């Protein structure tokens, strides 16, 4: 027996003696009563562990190694930080376990492009320089279903897209930061194979040249399989993007973002949006359930008409962030509250605290909400929000000062409730959201807003003496983001978070001074990631 085998035996014996009891079955075999001796149970537990915990579990004994190593290497990443990348021998030894690989480097090293991973299904290539190693990297992995390409340029674009076309199971394609790198083969792949297509910050000659009567692939293709389409920051070309969207008749999810940086005039963008609204009202895209539409020069009234154009469709996800979406459009959206699961109305300056509160009080199936702010003076600690049983992600800013009413002389009246009490009320209201996994109460932009409008800002204070203890029931919380609020944070508060939020993975928003608190060591020992304010 080798020294390594002896060590493994000792670890296994120590694990067995510490983990449970054994009994003799009628057949004479020794069986354990400890559930951790069951590989299926260990595998299920492993699905919820972080990389560091999986690595520890894999080193306990041979049986545990066999359970946790496949989970540890199912998702791998190669970055520019070469000292943090596992040795190539490690990849070769565990290549059969790798299902997802992300490579974010300047160029693609041939040692990775020729690595054969038989079960690879997701590949992300975010490269900076041209490389001829991308073709073999793609061709050697026929089980790829999802391909994400960023700044990928090769010496032979025809060969590159033919290598992509050789993937028989490809369903999802993401293209980022590409300019004039497409071929007819690329559009054939998009139209005949894909269920999901994402295009970010890219421009293609075929798209730019197409006017509705051309002969390019996009002009004659039928994207009937496509269910999910994203077009964002791809330049304003009024006759082109709508043509692509129109061809996707079976869409269930659409993300379409156009703003000032896309070089369209106010009139052009308004006309495009009106045409889109009219087509939507005519019954096009009957299966659409998720919409993220960003036309930042379009009026509130136009957005109201757009919402009404949905007619009897069931809307589950809606994103109109960074637009003029306001009171008129909000009123039109109310009839959709019963089905909404995801809502993003961040940076919509025409919405008020009353609108945010109505969302919380009227959306029983809401799972994710992203808004700017709500003034705590409107919160009722005795009101139960219907979404308390479903909400998993909340991004919001709480303001303890008085909401400005610029059109009323009474705007400067003294508030009836003091900030100390409002601070406690905020935590009382948040405490009912027991399903929260992500909570962000950032204050990155409120100070700028306040200075511009002459408003006195009173931010929330994260202190146990001011109500933080009301969040003791948020046992599922894994990501807590505080922005500049950590100025009020002390070691006692961090210690309380560590003791009461057992699923916590990320604490975000620390400044350089608050990272020096005594609890930093404990945070690191528990494997929690600390993210600093930038």
Coordinates of C-alpha atoms in Angstrom, one line a residue, residues 36-331:
X36 CA -23.7 11.4 4.4
X37 CA -22.6 7.9 3.5
X38 CA -25.2 7.9 0.7
X39 CA -23.5 9.3 -2.5
X40 CA -26.9 10.6 -3.8
X41 CA -27.4 12.7 -0.7
X42 CA -23.8 14.0 -0.9
X43 CA -24.3 14.9 -4.5
X44 CA -27.5 16.8 -3.7
X45 CA -25.7 18.7 -0.9
X46 CA -22.8 19.4 -3.2
X47 CA -25.0 21.3 -5.6
X48 CA -25.4 24.1 -3.0
X49 CA -21.7 24.4 -2.0
X50 CA -19.2 26.9 -3.2
X51 CA -15.9 25.9 -4.9
X52 CA -13.9 26.2 -1.8
X53 CA -16.3 24.0 0.2
X54 CA -16.4 21.4 -2.7
X55 CA -12.5 21.3 -2.7
X56 CA -12.5 20.6 1.0
X57 CA -15.1 17.9 0.7
X58 CA -13.2 16.2 -2.1
X59 CA -10.1 15.9 0.0
X60 CA -11.9 14.1 2.9
X61 CA -11.6 10.5 1.6
X62 CA -11.8 8.4 -1.6
X63 CA -15.6 8.0 -1.5
X64 CA -16.1 11.8 -1.0
X65 CA -13.6 12.6 -3.7
X66 CA -15.6 10.5 -6.1
X67 CA -18.8 12.4 -5.2
X68 CA -17.5 16.0 -5.0
X69 CA -14.8 16.1 -7.7
X70 CA -17.3 16.0 -10.6
X71 CA -19.2 18.9 -9.1
X72 CA -16.0 20.8 -8.4
X73 CA -14.9 20.7 -12.1
X74 CA -18.3 20.9 -13.8
X75 CA -17.8 24.6 -14.2
X76 CA -14.3 25.9 -14.8
X77 CA -12.8 29.3 -15.8
X78 CA -9.5 30.4 -17.3
X79 CA -8.6 34.0 -16.9
X80 CA -5.6 36.3 -17.5
X81 CA -4.5 35.7 -13.9
X82 CA -2.4 32.7 -14.8
X83 CA -1.4 32.0 -11.3
X84 CA -5.0 31.3 -10.3
X85 CA -5.7 28.9 -13.2
X86 CA -5.5 25.2 -12.4
X87 CA -2.6 23.4 -14.1
X88 CA -3.4 21.9 -17.5
X89 CA -2.8 18.4 -16.0
X90 CA -5.7 19.0 -13.7
X91 CA -8.0 19.8 -16.6
X92 CA -6.8 16.7 -18.5
X93 CA -7.3 14.5 -15.4
X94 CA -10.9 15.8 -14.9
X95 CA -11.9 16.6 -18.5
X96 CA -14.8 14.2 -18.4
X97 CA -16.5 16.3 -15.6
X98 CA -16.3 19.7 -17.4
X99 CA -19.6 20.8 -18.6
X100 CA -19.0 24.5 -18.8
X101 CA -15.8 26.4 -19.6
X102 CA -15.2 30.2 -19.7
X103 CA -11.9 31.5 -21.2
X104 CA -11.3 35.2 -20.7
X105 CA -7.7 35.9 -21.9
X106 CA -5.9 38.0 -24.5
X107 CA -5.5 35.0 -26.9
X108 CA -6.5 31.3 -26.9
X109 CA -3.6 29.0 -25.9
X110 CA -3.4 25.9 -28.0
X111 CA -3.1 23.7 -24.9
X112 CA -6.7 24.5 -24.1
X113 CA -8.0 24.5 -27.7
X114 CA -6.8 20.9 -28.1
X115 CA -8.1 19.7 -24.8
X116 CA -10.9 17.1 -25.4
X117 CA -13.8 17.5 -23.0
X118 CA -16.5 15.0 -24.1
X119 CA -19.3 16.5 -21.9
X120 CA -18.7 20.2 -22.6
X121 CA -22.1 21.9 -23.2
X122 CA -21.3 25.6 -22.6
X123 CA -18.3 27.5 -23.9
X124 CA -17.5 31.1 -23.4
X125 CA -14.7 32.6 -25.4
X126 CA -13.9 36.2 -24.4
X127 CA -10.7 37.0 -26.3
X128 CA -8.8 40.1 -27.2
X129 CA -6.5 39.1 -30.0
X130 CA -7.0 37.0 -33.2
X131 CA -6.3 33.3 -32.9
X132 CA -6.6 30.3 -35.2
X133 CA -7.0 28.0 -32.2
X134 CA -10.7 28.9 -31.9
X135 CA -11.8 26.6 -34.7
X136 CA -10.4 23.4 -33.2
X137 CA -11.6 24.4 -29.8
X138 CA -15.2 24.5 -31.2
X139 CA -14.9 21.6 -33.7
X140 CA -13.6 19.2 -31.0
X141 CA -16.6 19.6 -28.8
X142 CA -19.7 18.4 -30.6
X143 CA -21.9 18.5 -27.5
X144 CA -21.8 22.3 -27.2
X145 CA -25.3 23.7 -26.8
X146 CA -24.5 27.3 -25.7
X147 CA -21.7 29.4 -27.3
X148 CA -20.7 32.9 -26.1
X149 CA -18.3 34.8 -28.3
X150 CA -16.7 38.2 -27.3
X151 CA -14.2 40.0 -29.5
X152 CA -13.5 36.7 -31.3
X153 CA -11.7 37.4 -34.6
X154 CA -9.9 34.9 -36.8
X155 CA -7.9 35.0 -40.0
X156 CA -10.6 33.1 -41.8
X157 CA -14.1 34.0 -40.8
X158 CA -15.7 31.5 -43.2
X159 CA -13.8 28.6 -41.6
X160 CA -14.7 30.0 -38.2
X161 CA -18.5 30.0 -38.8
X162 CA -18.3 26.6 -40.6
X163 CA -16.8 25.2 -37.4
X164 CA -19.7 26.7 -35.4
X165 CA -22.1 25.2 -38.0
X166 CA -20.6 21.8 -37.3
X167 CA -22.1 21.7 -33.8
X168 CA -25.2 19.5 -34.1
X169 CA -26.7 20.5 -30.8
X170 CA -26.1 24.3 -30.7
X171 CA -29.2 26.1 -29.4
X172 CA -27.9 29.3 -27.9
X173 CA -25.5 31.9 -29.4
X174 CA -24.2 35.1 -27.9
X175 CA -22.2 37.6 -29.9
X176 CA -20.5 40.5 -28.3
X177 CA -18.3 43.3 -29.7
X178 CA -18.1 41.9 -33.2
X179 CA -17.9 44.2 -36.3
X180 CA -18.3 42.9 -39.9
X181 CA -17.3 39.3 -38.9
X182 CA -20.4 37.5 -40.1
X183 CA -21.1 35.3 -43.1
X184 CA -24.2 33.8 -44.7
X185 CA -23.3 30.7 -42.7
X186 CA -23.7 32.6 -39.5
X187 CA -27.2 33.8 -40.4
X188 CA -28.1 30.2 -41.6
X189 CA -27.2 29.0 -38.1
X190 CA -29.2 31.7 -36.4
X191 CA -32.3 31.1 -38.5
X192 CA -32.3 27.3 -38.7
X193 CA -30.9 26.1 -35.4
X194 CA -31.1 28.6 -32.6
X195 CA -33.6 28.9 -29.8
X196 CA -31.8 31.9 -28.2
X197 CA -29.7 34.6 -29.9
X198 CA -28.0 37.5 -28.0
X199 CA -26.3 40.4 -29.9
X200 CA -24.5 43.1 -27.9
X201 CA -22.5 46.1 -29.2
X202 CA -22.1 44.5 -32.6
X203 CA -22.5 45.6 -36.2
X204 CA -22.5 43.3 -39.3
X205 CA -22.2 44.2 -42.9
X206 CA -25.1 42.0 -43.8
X207 CA -27.3 43.8 -41.3
X208 CA -26.2 47.2 -42.4
X209 CA -26.6 46.4 -46.1
X210 CA -30.1 44.8 -45.8
X211 CA -32.9 47.1 -46.8
X212 CA -35.8 44.7 -47.2
X213 CA -35.3 43.8 -50.8
X214 CA -31.7 42.4 -50.6
X215 CA -30.6 38.8 -51.0
X216 CA -28.6 38.4 -47.8
X217 CA -29.4 35.4 -45.6
X218 CA -31.2 37.5 -43.1
X219 CA -33.5 38.8 -45.9
X220 CA -34.8 35.3 -46.8
X221 CA -34.4 33.4 -43.6
X222 CA -37.2 32.4 -41.2
X223 CA -36.2 32.4 -37.6
X224 CA -39.1 30.2 -36.6
X225 CA -37.2 28.3 -33.9
X226 CA -36.1 31.4 -32.0
X227 CA -37.8 31.9 -28.7
X228 CA -35.4 34.4 -27.0
X229 CA -33.8 37.4 -28.7
X230 CA -31.6 40.2 -27.4
X231 CA -30.4 43.2 -29.4
X232 CA -28.6 45.9 -27.4
X233 CA -26.3 48.7 -28.3
X234 CA -26.0 47.7 -31.9
X235 CA -26.5 51.1 -33.5
X236 CA -29.6 52.7 -34.8
X237 CA -30.7 51.4 -38.2
X238 CA -34.5 51.8 -38.4
X239 CA -35.1 49.4 -41.3
X240 CA -32.9 46.6 -40.1
X241 CA -33.4 45.6 -36.5
X242 CA -37.2 45.5 -36.8
X243 CA -36.9 43.2 -39.8
X244 CA -34.9 40.7 -37.8
X245 CA -37.4 40.9 -34.9
X246 CA -40.4 40.6 -37.3
X247 CA -39.0 37.3 -38.6
X248 CA -39.0 35.8 -35.1
X249 CA -42.7 35.1 -35.0
X250 CA -42.5 32.6 -32.1
X251 CA -40.7 34.8 -29.6
X252 CA -41.4 34.4 -25.9
X253 CA -38.7 36.8 -24.7
X254 CA -37.4 40.0 -26.3
X255 CA -34.8 42.5 -25.2
X256 CA -34.5 45.5 -27.5
X257 CA -32.4 48.5 -26.3
X258 CA -31.9 51.7 -28.3
X259 CA -30.7 55.0 -26.9
X260 CA -28.9 58.3 -27.9
X261 CA -25.6 56.5 -28.4
X262 CA -27.1 54.5 -31.2
X263 CA -27.2 57.7 -33.3
X264 CA -30.9 57.9 -34.0
X265 CA -32.7 61.2 -33.8
X266 CA -35.7 61.7 -31.4
X267 CA -38.1 61.6 -34.3
X268 CA -36.6 58.5 -35.8
X269 CA -36.6 56.6 -32.5
X270 CA -40.2 57.7 -31.7
X271 CA -41.4 56.6 -35.2
X272 CA -39.7 53.2 -34.8
X273 CA -41.2 52.7 -31.4
X274 CA -44.7 53.6 -32.7
X275 CA -44.4 51.2 -35.5
X276 CA -43.3 48.5 -33.1
X277 CA -46.3 49.2 -30.9
X278 CA -48.7 49.0 -33.8
X279 CA -47.3 45.6 -34.9
X280 CA -47.6 44.4 -31.3
X281 CA -51.2 45.5 -31.1
X282 CA -52.0 43.6 -34.4
X283 CA -51.3 40.3 -32.7
X284 CA -47.7 39.7 -33.7
X285 CA -45.6 37.6 -31.2
X286 CA -48.7 36.0 -29.5
X287 CA -46.4 34.0 -27.1
X288 CA -44.4 36.9 -25.8
X289 CA -44.2 36.8 -21.9
X290 CA -41.0 38.7 -21.3
X291 CA -40.2 42.2 -22.6
X292 CA -37.2 44.5 -21.9
X293 CA -37.6 47.6 -24.1
X294 CA -35.2 50.5 -23.7
X295 CA -36.1 53.5 -25.9
X296 CA -34.9 56.4 -23.7
X297 CA -36.2 59.2 -25.9
X298 CA -39.8 57.9 -26.0
X299 CA -42.5 59.7 -24.0
X300 CA -44.6 58.3 -21.1
X301 CA -47.7 58.5 -23.2
X302 CA -46.0 56.3 -25.9
X303 CA -45.1 53.7 -23.3
X304 CA -48.7 53.7 -22.0
X305 CA -49.9 52.9 -25.5
X306 CA -47.2 50.2 -25.8
X307 CA -48.4 48.5 -22.6
X308 CA -52.0 48.6 -23.8
X309 CA -50.9 47.0 -27.1
X310 CA -50.1 43.8 -25.2
X311 CA -53.8 43.2 -25.2
X312 CA -54.6 39.8 -23.6
X313 CA -51.0 38.4 -23.5
X314 CA -49.7 37.2 -20.1
X315 CA -46.8 39.5 -19.1
X316 CA -44.4 37.9 -16.6
X317 CA -41.2 39.9 -17.0
X318 CA -41.0 43.6 -17.8
X319 CA -37.9 45.9 -18.0
X320 CA -38.2 49.6 -18.9
X321 CA -35.2 50.9 -17.0
X322 CA -33.6 54.2 -18.0
X323 CA -36.7 55.4 -19.8
X324 CA -39.4 58.0 -19.5
X325 CA -41.9 55.4 -18.3
X326 CA -44.1 57.4 -15.9
X327 CA -47.6 57.7 -14.4
X328 CA -49.5 57.1 -17.6
X329 CA -47.7 54.0 -18.5
X330 CA -47.8 52.8 -14.8
X331 CA -51.6 53.1 -14.8

